[in-house]
């Protein structure tokens, strides 16, 4: 909500992707007809207004059952101090002009908005719990995780090893410049013996009204650039990354790596090298596993897949990596042959069909190439 009229505007409304963390695996609230759970957030500081509407509700006296206590379930995830009537919320909205982003400005960028017919400016800040008011703001911000990340949990904000990166949109209201929350990322700094840290991305969310505009890539690249300048950072990882996050990371890391000397077309065609691992880690804080994916994507770009020899060379190079789990299985089988009885061995072999392995390998390769092509298409448009 930026203006009072937004309260009645369906265009500013968006629905949750998940509700099982609040309402159970069936995502059901029992005992109501026409139930609406309404959560309004002021665009900048995320002050909250919560209300429930329904046309009818079961009654213990007449129906012998109780309706679910929807309000208490919502109260468990939104912090206290929220508004319960429109007038209080609108009066808070009038004070929004005083809200300013928390922490240190890291990056400013613009994106052209077709609907508005103008460039809109966005800023990325790094904050921590020492910023006045940030703890309370973060309590409101993290409530979005419950609706948009399938296995979300709230973090221990008293642990000083957390870093917070926030994206804001700048907009005008009555001649004043205001800020709207776009998304954020939390990063935990793990200790690596003897004197390094390994920042690990824990949570990343761009709010639905802003998705598909490139904010995730801007945020992830900014976070990488922030840590790249630190001599104590070993590399940057992610905790249980989603499929969408992996695609985003591929794009950002390829964009960062493509100008490194070790990724020149000539060197790419010579195969994956220790030089690539070393340079990517030292200059960009990228680990070996992610560097290998970057190499495969950039080598695909440098390869003429219409040329039989180049195409075959690329396919074999990627499949050699993909086949390693199968080779591990074969080594385990060799051990089994030495210690299992023939009937036990037959039973084990029946579980591992070589033809099926080849089919799975080819399927994995084709899926990978398809994903890589999408990264390269996006890179060409960037």
CSV table of C-alpha atoms in Angstrom, one decimal:
chain,number,residue,atom,x,y,z
A,1,UNK,CA,0.0,0.0,0.0
A,2,UNK,CA,1.4,3.4,-1.1
A,3,UNK,CA,-1.8,5.4,-1.3
A,4,UNK,CA,-5.1,5.1,0.7
A,5,UNK,CA,-6.9,4.1,-2.5
A,6,UNK,CA,-4.6,1.0,-2.8
A,7,UNK,CA,-6.6,-0.6,0.0
A,8,UNK,CA,-9.5,-1.1,-2.4
A,9,UNK,CA,-7.4,-1.8,-5.6
A,10,UNK,CA,-7.2,-5.4,-6.6
A,11,UNK,CA,-4.2,-4.6,-8.9
A,12,UNK,CA,-2.0,-4.1,-5.8
A,13,UNK,CA,-3.2,-7.5,-4.3
A,14,UNK,CA,-1.2,-10.7,-4.6
A,15,UNK,CA,-1.9,-14.2,-3.2
A,16,UNK,CA,0.3,-16.6,-1.4
A,17,UNK,CA,1.9,-19.5,-3.1
A,18,UNK,CA,1.9,-21.7,0.0
A,19,UNK,CA,-0.2,-21.7,3.2
A,20,UNK,CA,0.7,-25.2,4.6
A,21,UNK,CA,3.1,-23.8,7.2
A,22,UNK,CA,0.2,-21.9,8.7
A,23,UNK,CA,-2.9,-24.1,7.9
A,24,UNK,CA,-1.4,-27.6,7.6
A,25,UNK,CA,-0.6,-29.9,4.7
A,26,UNK,CA,-4.2,-29.7,3.4
A,27,UNK,CA,-4.1,-25.9,3.4
A,28,UNK,CA,-7.7,-25.8,4.7
A,29,UNK,CA,-9.4,-23.4,7.2
A,30,UNK,CA,-12.4,-25.2,8.5
A,31,UNK,CA,-15.8,-23.8,9.4
A,32,UNK,CA,-16.3,-20.7,7.2
A,33,UNK,CA,-18.1,-19.7,4.0
A,34,UNK,CA,-16.6,-16.9,1.9
A,35,UNK,CA,-13.6,-16.6,4.1
A,36,UNK,CA,-11.1,-13.9,3.2
A,37,UNK,CA,-7.9,-13.3,5.2
A,38,UNK,CA,-6.6,-9.8,4.4
A,39,UNK,CA,-3.1,-8.6,5.1
A,40,UNK,CA,-2.1,-5.1,4.1
A,41,UNK,CA,1.5,-3.8,4.3
A,42,UNK,CA,2.6,-0.2,4.0
A,43,UNK,CA,5.0,-0.4,1.0
A,44,UNK,CA,8.1,0.9,2.8
A,45,UNK,CA,8.2,0.1,6.5
A,46,UNK,CA,5.8,-2.8,6.2
A,47,UNK,CA,3.5,-1.7,9.0
A,48,UNK,CA,0.7,-4.2,8.9
A,49,UNK,CA,-3.1,-4.2,8.9
A,50,UNK,CA,-4.9,-7.5,9.4
A,51,UNK,CA,-8.6,-8.4,9.1
A,52,UNK,CA,-10.8,-11.3,8.4
A,53,UNK,CA,-14.1,-11.4,6.4
A,54,UNK,CA,-16.6,-14.3,5.9
A,55,UNK,CA,-20.3,-14.6,5.0
A,56,UNK,CA,-21.0,-17.3,7.7
A,57,UNK,CA,-19.3,-19.5,10.3
A,58,UNK,CA,-20.2,-22.8,12.0
A,59,UNK,CA,-21.4,-22.5,15.6
A,60,UNK,CA,-20.6,-24.9,18.4
A,61,UNK,CA,-24.1,-24.4,19.9
A,62,UNK,CA,-26.0,-25.3,16.7
A,63,UNK,CA,-23.5,-27.3,14.6
A,64,UNK,CA,-21.6,-29.1,17.5
A,65,UNK,CA,-18.3,-28.2,16.0
A,66,UNK,CA,-15.9,-25.3,16.3
A,67,UNK,CA,-14.5,-23.3,13.4
A,68,UNK,CA,-10.7,-23.1,13.2
A,69,UNK,CA,-9.2,-20.1,15.0
A,70,UNK,CA,-7.9,-18.4,11.9
A,71,UNK,CA,-6.9,-15.2,13.7
A,72,UNK,CA,-4.6,-17.0,16.2
A,73,UNK,CA,-2.9,-18.9,13.4
A,74,UNK,CA,-2.1,-15.6,11.6
A,75,UNK,CA,-1.1,-13.9,14.9
A,76,UNK,CA,1.6,-16.6,15.3
A,77,UNK,CA,3.5,-15.3,12.3
A,78,UNK,CA,2.9,-11.5,12.2
A,79,UNK,CA,4.5,-9.5,15.0
A,80,UNK,CA,2.4,-7.7,17.6
A,81,UNK,CA,1.5,-4.0,17.0
A,82,UNK,CA,-0.4,-4.5,13.7
A,83,UNK,CA,-3.5,-2.4,12.9
A,84,UNK,CA,-7.0,-3.8,13.1
A,85,UNK,CA,-8.9,-0.9,11.6
A,86,UNK,CA,-8.6,1.2,8.5
A,87,UNK,CA,-8.3,4.6,10.2
A,88,UNK,CA,-5.2,3.6,12.2
A,89,UNK,CA,-3.6,2.1,9.2
A,90,UNK,CA,-4.2,5.2,7.0
A,91,UNK,CA,-2.8,7.5,9.7
A,92,UNK,CA,0.4,5.4,9.7
A,93,UNK,CA,0.5,5.6,5.9
A,94,UNK,CA,0.6,9.4,6.2
A,95,UNK,CA,3.9,9.1,8.2
A,96,UNK,CA,5.5,6.9,5.5
A,97,UNK,CA,7.4,10.0,4.1
A,98,UNK,CA,9.7,9.6,7.1
A,99,UNK,CA,10.8,6.1,6.3
A,100,UNK,CA,14.3,5.7,4.9
A,101,UNK,CA,16.1,2.4,3.9
A,102,UNK,CA,18.4,0.8,6.6
A,103,UNK,CA,22.1,0.5,6.4
A,104,UNK,CA,24.7,1.2,3.7
A,105,UNK,CA,23.9,1.8,0.1
A,106,UNK,CA,25.7,-0.7,-2.2
A,107,UNK,CA,24.1,-0.3,-5.6
A,108,UNK,CA,21.7,1.9,-7.6
A,109,UNK,CA,20.1,0.8,-10.9
A,110,UNK,CA,17.2,1.6,-13.2
A,111,UNK,CA,14.7,-0.5,-15.0
A,112,UNK,CA,12.3,0.8,-17.7
A,113,UNK,CA,8.7,0.3,-16.8
A,114,UNK,CA,6.5,0.0,-19.9
A,115,UNK,CA,3.3,0.7,-18.0
A,116,UNK,CA,4.6,3.9,-16.4
A,117,UNK,CA,6.5,4.8,-19.6
A,118,UNK,CA,9.6,5.8,-17.6
A,119,UNK,CA,12.7,4.5,-15.9
A,120,UNK,CA,12.2,3.5,-12.2
A,121,UNK,CA,15.2,3.7,-9.8
A,122,UNK,CA,16.0,0.9,-7.3
A,123,UNK,CA,18.6,0.7,-4.6
A,124,UNK,CA,20.3,-2.1,-2.7
A,125,UNK,CA,21.4,-1.7,0.9
A,126,UNK,CA,23.3,-3.9,3.4
A,127,UNK,CA,21.8,-3.7,6.9
A,128,UNK,CA,22.3,-5.4,10.3
A,129,UNK,CA,20.6,-5.4,13.6
A,130,UNK,CA,22.5,-2.4,14.9
A,131,UNK,CA,20.5,-0.1,12.5
A,132,UNK,CA,17.8,1.7,14.5
A,133,UNK,CA,14.4,0.2,13.8
A,134,UNK,CA,15.7,-2.6,11.6
A,135,UNK,CA,14.9,-5.4,14.0
A,136,UNK,CA,11.2,-4.5,14.1
A,137,UNK,CA,11.2,-4.0,10.3
A,138,UNK,CA,12.8,-7.4,9.7
A,139,UNK,CA,10.1,-9.1,11.9
A,140,UNK,CA,7.5,-7.8,9.5
A,141,UNK,CA,9.5,-8.5,6.4
A,142,UNK,CA,10.2,-12.2,7.2
A,143,UNK,CA,6.4,-12.9,7.5
A,144,UNK,CA,6.4,-13.1,3.6
A,145,UNK,CA,8.7,-16.2,3.8
A,146,UNK,CA,5.8,-18.2,5.2
A,147,UNK,CA,3.7,-17.6,2.1
A,148,UNK,CA,6.4,-17.8,-0.7
A,149,UNK,CA,9.1,-20.2,0.4
A,150,UNK,CA,8.0,-23.8,0.8
A,151,UNK,CA,10.2,-24.7,3.7
A,152,UNK,CA,10.8,-21.3,5.3
A,153,UNK,CA,11.8,-20.7,8.9
A,154,UNK,CA,12.6,-17.5,10.9
A,155,UNK,CA,16.2,-17.0,11.7
A,156,UNK,CA,18.0,-16.2,14.9
A,157,UNK,CA,18.5,-12.4,14.6
A,158,UNK,CA,20.7,-12.3,17.7
A,159,UNK,CA,23.4,-14.1,15.9
A,160,UNK,CA,25.8,-11.4,14.6
A,161,UNK,CA,27.0,-13.5,11.7
A,162,UNK,CA,23.9,-12.7,9.7
A,163,UNK,CA,24.0,-10.1,6.9
A,164,UNK,CA,20.9,-8.6,5.3
A,165,UNK,CA,20.7,-7.2,1.8
A,166,UNK,CA,17.5,-5.2,0.9
A,167,UNK,CA,16.1,-3.9,-2.4
A,168,UNK,CA,14.0,-0.7,-2.4
A,169,UNK,CA,12.1,1.1,-5.2
A,170,UNK,CA,12.2,4.9,-5.1
A,171,UNK,CA,8.9,6.6,-6.0
A,172,UNK,CA,7.3,10.0,-5.7
A,173,UNK,CA,4.3,11.0,-3.6
A,174,UNK,CA,3.1,14.6,-3.4
A,175,UNK,CA,6.6,15.8,-4.5
A,176,UNK,CA,8.4,13.7,-1.9
A,177,UNK,CA,10.7,10.7,-2.5
A,178,UNK,CA,9.5,7.6,-0.8
A,179,UNK,CA,10.8,4.0,-0.7
A,180,UNK,CA,9.0,0.7,-1.3
A,181,UNK,CA,10.3,-2.7,-0.2
A,182,UNK,CA,11.0,-4.9,-3.3
A,183,UNK,CA,12.8,-8.0,-1.8
A,184,UNK,CA,15.7,-9.1,0.3
A,185,UNK,CA,18.4,-11.7,1.0
A,186,UNK,CA,19.9,-13.1,4.2
A,187,UNK,CA,23.5,-14.4,4.2
A,188,UNK,CA,25.2,-16.3,7.0
A,189,UNK,CA,29.0,-16.0,7.4
A,190,UNK,CA,30.4,-19.5,8.3
A,191,UNK,CA,33.9,-19.7,9.8
A,192,UNK,CA,36.4,-21.7,7.7
A,193,UNK,CA,39.7,-22.7,9.4
A,194,UNK,CA,42.0,-21.0,10.0
A,195,UNK,CA,41.1,-17.4,9.0
A,196,UNK,CA,38.4,-17.4,6.3
A,197,UNK,CA,34.6,-17.1,6.1
A,198,UNK,CA,32.2,-18.8,3.7
A,199,UNK,CA,29.1,-16.6,3.2
A,200,UNK,CA,26.1,-18.9,2.6
A,201,UNK,CA,22.9,-17.5,1.1
A,202,UNK,CA,20.0,-18.6,3.3
A,203,UNK,CA,16.9,-16.9,2.1
A,204,UNK,CA,16.1,-14.8,-1.0
A,205,UNK,CA,12.7,-13.4,-1.9
A,206,UNK,CA,11.6,-10.8,-4.4
A,207,UNK,CA,7.9,-9.9,-3.7
A,208,UNK,CA,5.4,-11.0,-6.4
A,209,UNK,CA,4.6,-7.5,-7.8
A,210,UNK,CA,8.3,-7.1,-8.7
A,211,UNK,CA,9.1,-10.6,-10.0
A,212,UNK,CA,10.3,-11.1,-13.6
A,213,UNK,CA,11.9,-7.6,-13.7
A,214,UNK,CA,15.5,-8.7,-13.1
A,215,UNK,CA,15.8,-7.7,-9.4
A,216,UNK,CA,17.0,-11.1,-8.3
A,217,UNK,CA,20.0,-11.0,-10.6
A,218,UNK,CA,20.8,-7.4,-9.5
A,219,UNK,CA,20.6,-8.5,-5.8
A,220,UNK,CA,22.7,-11.6,-6.2
A,221,UNK,CA,25.4,-9.8,-8.3
A,222,UNK,CA,25.5,-7.0,-5.8
A,223,UNK,CA,26.0,-9.5,-2.9
A,224,UNK,CA,28.8,-11.3,-4.9
A,225,UNK,CA,30.5,-8.0,-5.6
A,226,UNK,CA,30.3,-7.0,-1.9
A,227,UNK,CA,32.0,-10.2,-0.7
A,228,UNK,CA,34.5,-10.2,-3.6
A,229,UNK,CA,36.4,-7.3,-2.1
A,230,UNK,CA,37.0,-9.1,1.1
A,231,UNK,CA,40.4,-11.0,1.4
A,232,UNK,CA,38.9,-13.1,4.3
A,233,UNK,CA,36.1,-14.6,2.2
A,234,UNK,CA,36.9,-18.0,0.7
A,235,UNK,CA,33.8,-18.5,-1.5
A,236,UNK,CA,30.1,-18.0,-1.6
A,237,UNK,CA,27.5,-20.8,-1.4
A,238,UNK,CA,23.8,-21.3,-0.9
A,239,UNK,CA,21.7,-23.3,1.5
A,240,UNK,CA,19.4,-25.9,-0.2
A,241,UNK,CA,19.0,-23.8,-3.4
A,242,UNK,CA,15.8,-24.0,-5.3
A,243,UNK,CA,15.7,-24.8,-9.1
A,244,UNK,CA,15.0,-21.1,-9.8
A,245,UNK,CA,17.8,-20.0,-7.6
A,246,UNK,CA,20.3,-22.3,-9.5
A,247,UNK,CA,19.2,-20.8,-12.8
A,248,UNK,CA,19.6,-17.3,-11.4
A,249,UNK,CA,23.0,-18.1,-10.0
A,250,UNK,CA,24.1,-19.6,-13.3
A,251,UNK,CA,23.3,-16.4,-15.1
A,252,UNK,CA,25.0,-14.1,-12.6
A,253,UNK,CA,28.2,-16.2,-12.3
A,254,UNK,CA,28.5,-16.6,-16.1
A,255,UNK,CA,28.1,-12.8,-16.4
A,256,UNK,CA,30.8,-12.3,-13.9
A,257,UNK,CA,33.2,-14.9,-15.3
A,258,UNK,CA,32.9,-14.4,-19.0
A,259,UNK,CA,35.6,-11.7,-19.1
A,260,UNK,CA,38.2,-13.6,-17.1
A,261,UNK,CA,41.3,-14.6,-19.2
A,262,UNK,CA,41.0,-18.2,-18.2
A,263,UNK,CA,37.5,-18.4,-19.9
A,264,UNK,CA,38.7,-17.2,-23.3
A,265,UNK,CA,37.2,-19.3,-26.2
A,266,UNK,CA,40.6,-20.9,-26.9
A,267,UNK,CA,41.1,-22.0,-23.3
A,268,UNK,CA,37.5,-23.2,-23.0
A,269,UNK,CA,38.0,-25.6,-26.0
A,270,UNK,CA,41.0,-27.0,-24.2
A,271,UNK,CA,38.8,-28.3,-21.3
A,272,UNK,CA,38.2,-27.5,-17.7
A,273,UNK,CA,41.4,-26.5,-15.8
A,274,UNK,CA,42.8,-25.8,-12.4
A,275,UNK,CA,43.5,-22.2,-13.7
A,276,UNK,CA,39.8,-21.6,-14.0
A,277,UNK,CA,39.1,-22.9,-10.5
A,278,UNK,CA,41.9,-20.7,-9.0
A,279,UNK,CA,41.0,-17.5,-10.9
A,280,UNK,CA,37.3,-17.8,-10.3
A,281,UNK,CA,37.8,-18.4,-6.6
A,282,UNK,CA,40.5,-15.7,-6.0
A,283,UNK,CA,38.8,-13.0,-8.1
A,284,UNK,CA,35.1,-13.8,-7.8
A,285,UNK,CA,34.8,-16.1,-4.7
A,286,UNK,CA,33.2,-18.9,-6.8
A,287,UNK,CA,33.8,-22.5,-5.7
A,288,UNK,CA,35.0,-25.3,-7.9
A,289,UNK,CA,31.5,-26.9,-8.4
A,290,UNK,CA,30.0,-23.7,-9.6
A,291,UNK,CA,33.0,-22.8,-11.7
A,292,UNK,CA,32.6,-26.1,-13.5
A,293,UNK,CA,29.0,-25.2,-14.4
A,294,UNK,CA,30.2,-21.8,-15.6
A,295,UNK,CA,32.8,-23.5,-17.8
A,296,UNK,CA,30.2,-25.8,-19.3
A,297,UNK,CA,27.9,-22.9,-20.2
A,298,UNK,CA,30.6,-20.7,-21.7
A,299,UNK,CA,32.1,-23.7,-23.6
A,300,UNK,CA,28.6,-24.3,-25.1
A,301,UNK,CA,28.6,-20.7,-26.3
A,302,UNK,CA,32.1,-21.2,-27.8
A,303,UNK,CA,31.1,-24.6,-29.4
A,304,UNK,CA,29.6,-24.9,-32.9
A,305,UNK,CA,27.1,-27.6,-32.1
A,306,UNK,CA,26.5,-28.0,-35.9
A,307,UNK,CA,30.1,-29.3,-36.2
A,308,UNK,CA,30.0,-33.0,-35.5
A,309,UNK,CA,33.5,-33.1,-33.9
A,310,UNK,CA,33.0,-30.1,-31.7
A,311,UNK,CA,29.5,-31.3,-30.7
A,312,UNK,CA,30.9,-34.8,-29.8
A,313,UNK,CA,33.8,-33.3,-27.8
A,314,UNK,CA,31.4,-31.1,-25.8
A,315,UNK,CA,28.9,-33.9,-25.2
A,316,UNK,CA,31.7,-36.3,-23.9
A,317,UNK,CA,33.2,-33.6,-21.7
A,318,UNK,CA,29.9,-32.9,-19.9
A,319,UNK,CA,28.9,-36.6,-19.7
A,320,UNK,CA,32.2,-37.5,-18.1
A,321,UNK,CA,31.1,-35.3,-15.2
A,322,UNK,CA,27.5,-36.5,-15.2
A,323,UNK,CA,28.6,-40.2,-15.2
A,324,UNK,CA,30.7,-40.0,-12.0
A,325,UNK,CA,27.8,-41.1,-9.8
A,326,UNK,CA,27.3,-44.2,-12.0
A,327,UNK,CA,31.1,-45.0,-11.9
A,328,UNK,CA,30.9,-44.8,-8.1
A,329,UNK,CA,28.1,-47.4,-8.2
A,330,UNK,CA,30.2,-49.6,-10.5
A,331,UNK,CA,33.1,-49.4,-8.0
A,332,UNK,CA,30.7,-50.5,-5.2
A,333,UNK,CA,29.6,-53.4,-7.4
A,334,UNK,CA,33.1,-54.5,-7.9
A,335,UNK,CA,33.5,-54.7,-4.1
A,336,UNK,CA,30.2,-56.6,-3.8
A,337,UNK,CA,31.5,-59.2,-6.3
A,338,UNK,CA,34.3,-60.0,-3.9
A,339,UNK,CA,32.1,-60.5,-0.8
A,340,UNK,CA,28.5,-61.4,-1.9
A,341,UNK,CA,27.1,-64.8,-2.7
A,342,UNK,CA,26.1,-65.2,-6.4
A,343,UNK,CA,22.3,-65.0,-5.6
A,344,UNK,CA,22.8,-61.8,-3.6
A,345,UNK,CA,24.9,-60.4,-6.4
A,346,UNK,CA,22.2,-61.1,-9.0
A,347,UNK,CA,19.7,-59.3,-6.8
A,348,UNK,CA,22.0,-56.2,-6.7
A,349,UNK,CA,22.6,-56.3,-10.5
A,350,UNK,CA,18.9,-56.4,-11.2
A,351,UNK,CA,18.6,-53.0,-9.6
A,352,UNK,CA,21.1,-51.5,-11.9
A,353,UNK,CA,20.2,-51.7,-15.6
A,354,UNK,CA,23.0,-50.4,-17.8
A,355,UNK,CA,20.6,-49.4,-20.6
A,356,UNK,CA,18.6,-47.4,-18.1
A,357,UNK,CA,21.8,-45.6,-16.9
A,358,UNK,CA,22.6,-44.6,-20.5
A,359,UNK,CA,19.0,-43.3,-21.0
A,360,UNK,CA,19.2,-41.3,-17.8
A,361,UNK,CA,22.6,-39.9,-18.7
A,362,UNK,CA,21.4,-38.7,-22.1
A,363,UNK,CA,18.2,-37.2,-20.5
A,364,UNK,CA,20.3,-35.4,-17.9
A,365,UNK,CA,22.6,-34.1,-20.7
A,366,UNK,CA,19.7,-32.8,-22.8
A,367,UNK,CA,18.1,-31.1,-19.9
A,368,UNK,CA,21.4,-29.5,-18.9
A,369,UNK,CA,22.0,-28.1,-22.4
A,370,UNK,CA,18.4,-26.8,-22.5
A,371,UNK,CA,19.0,-24.9,-19.2
A,372,UNK,CA,22.4,-23.7,-20.4
A,373,UNK,CA,20.9,-22.3,-23.6
A,374,UNK,CA,18.4,-20.3,-21.6
A,375,UNK,CA,21.2,-18.8,-19.6
A,376,UNK,CA,23.0,-17.8,-22.8
A,377,UNK,CA,19.9,-16.3,-24.3
A,378,UNK,CA,19.4,-14.1,-21.2
A,379,UNK,CA,23.0,-13.2,-21.2
A,380,UNK,CA,22.7,-12.0,-24.9
A,381,UNK,CA,19.8,-9.8,-23.9
A,382,UNK,CA,21.5,-8.3,-20.8
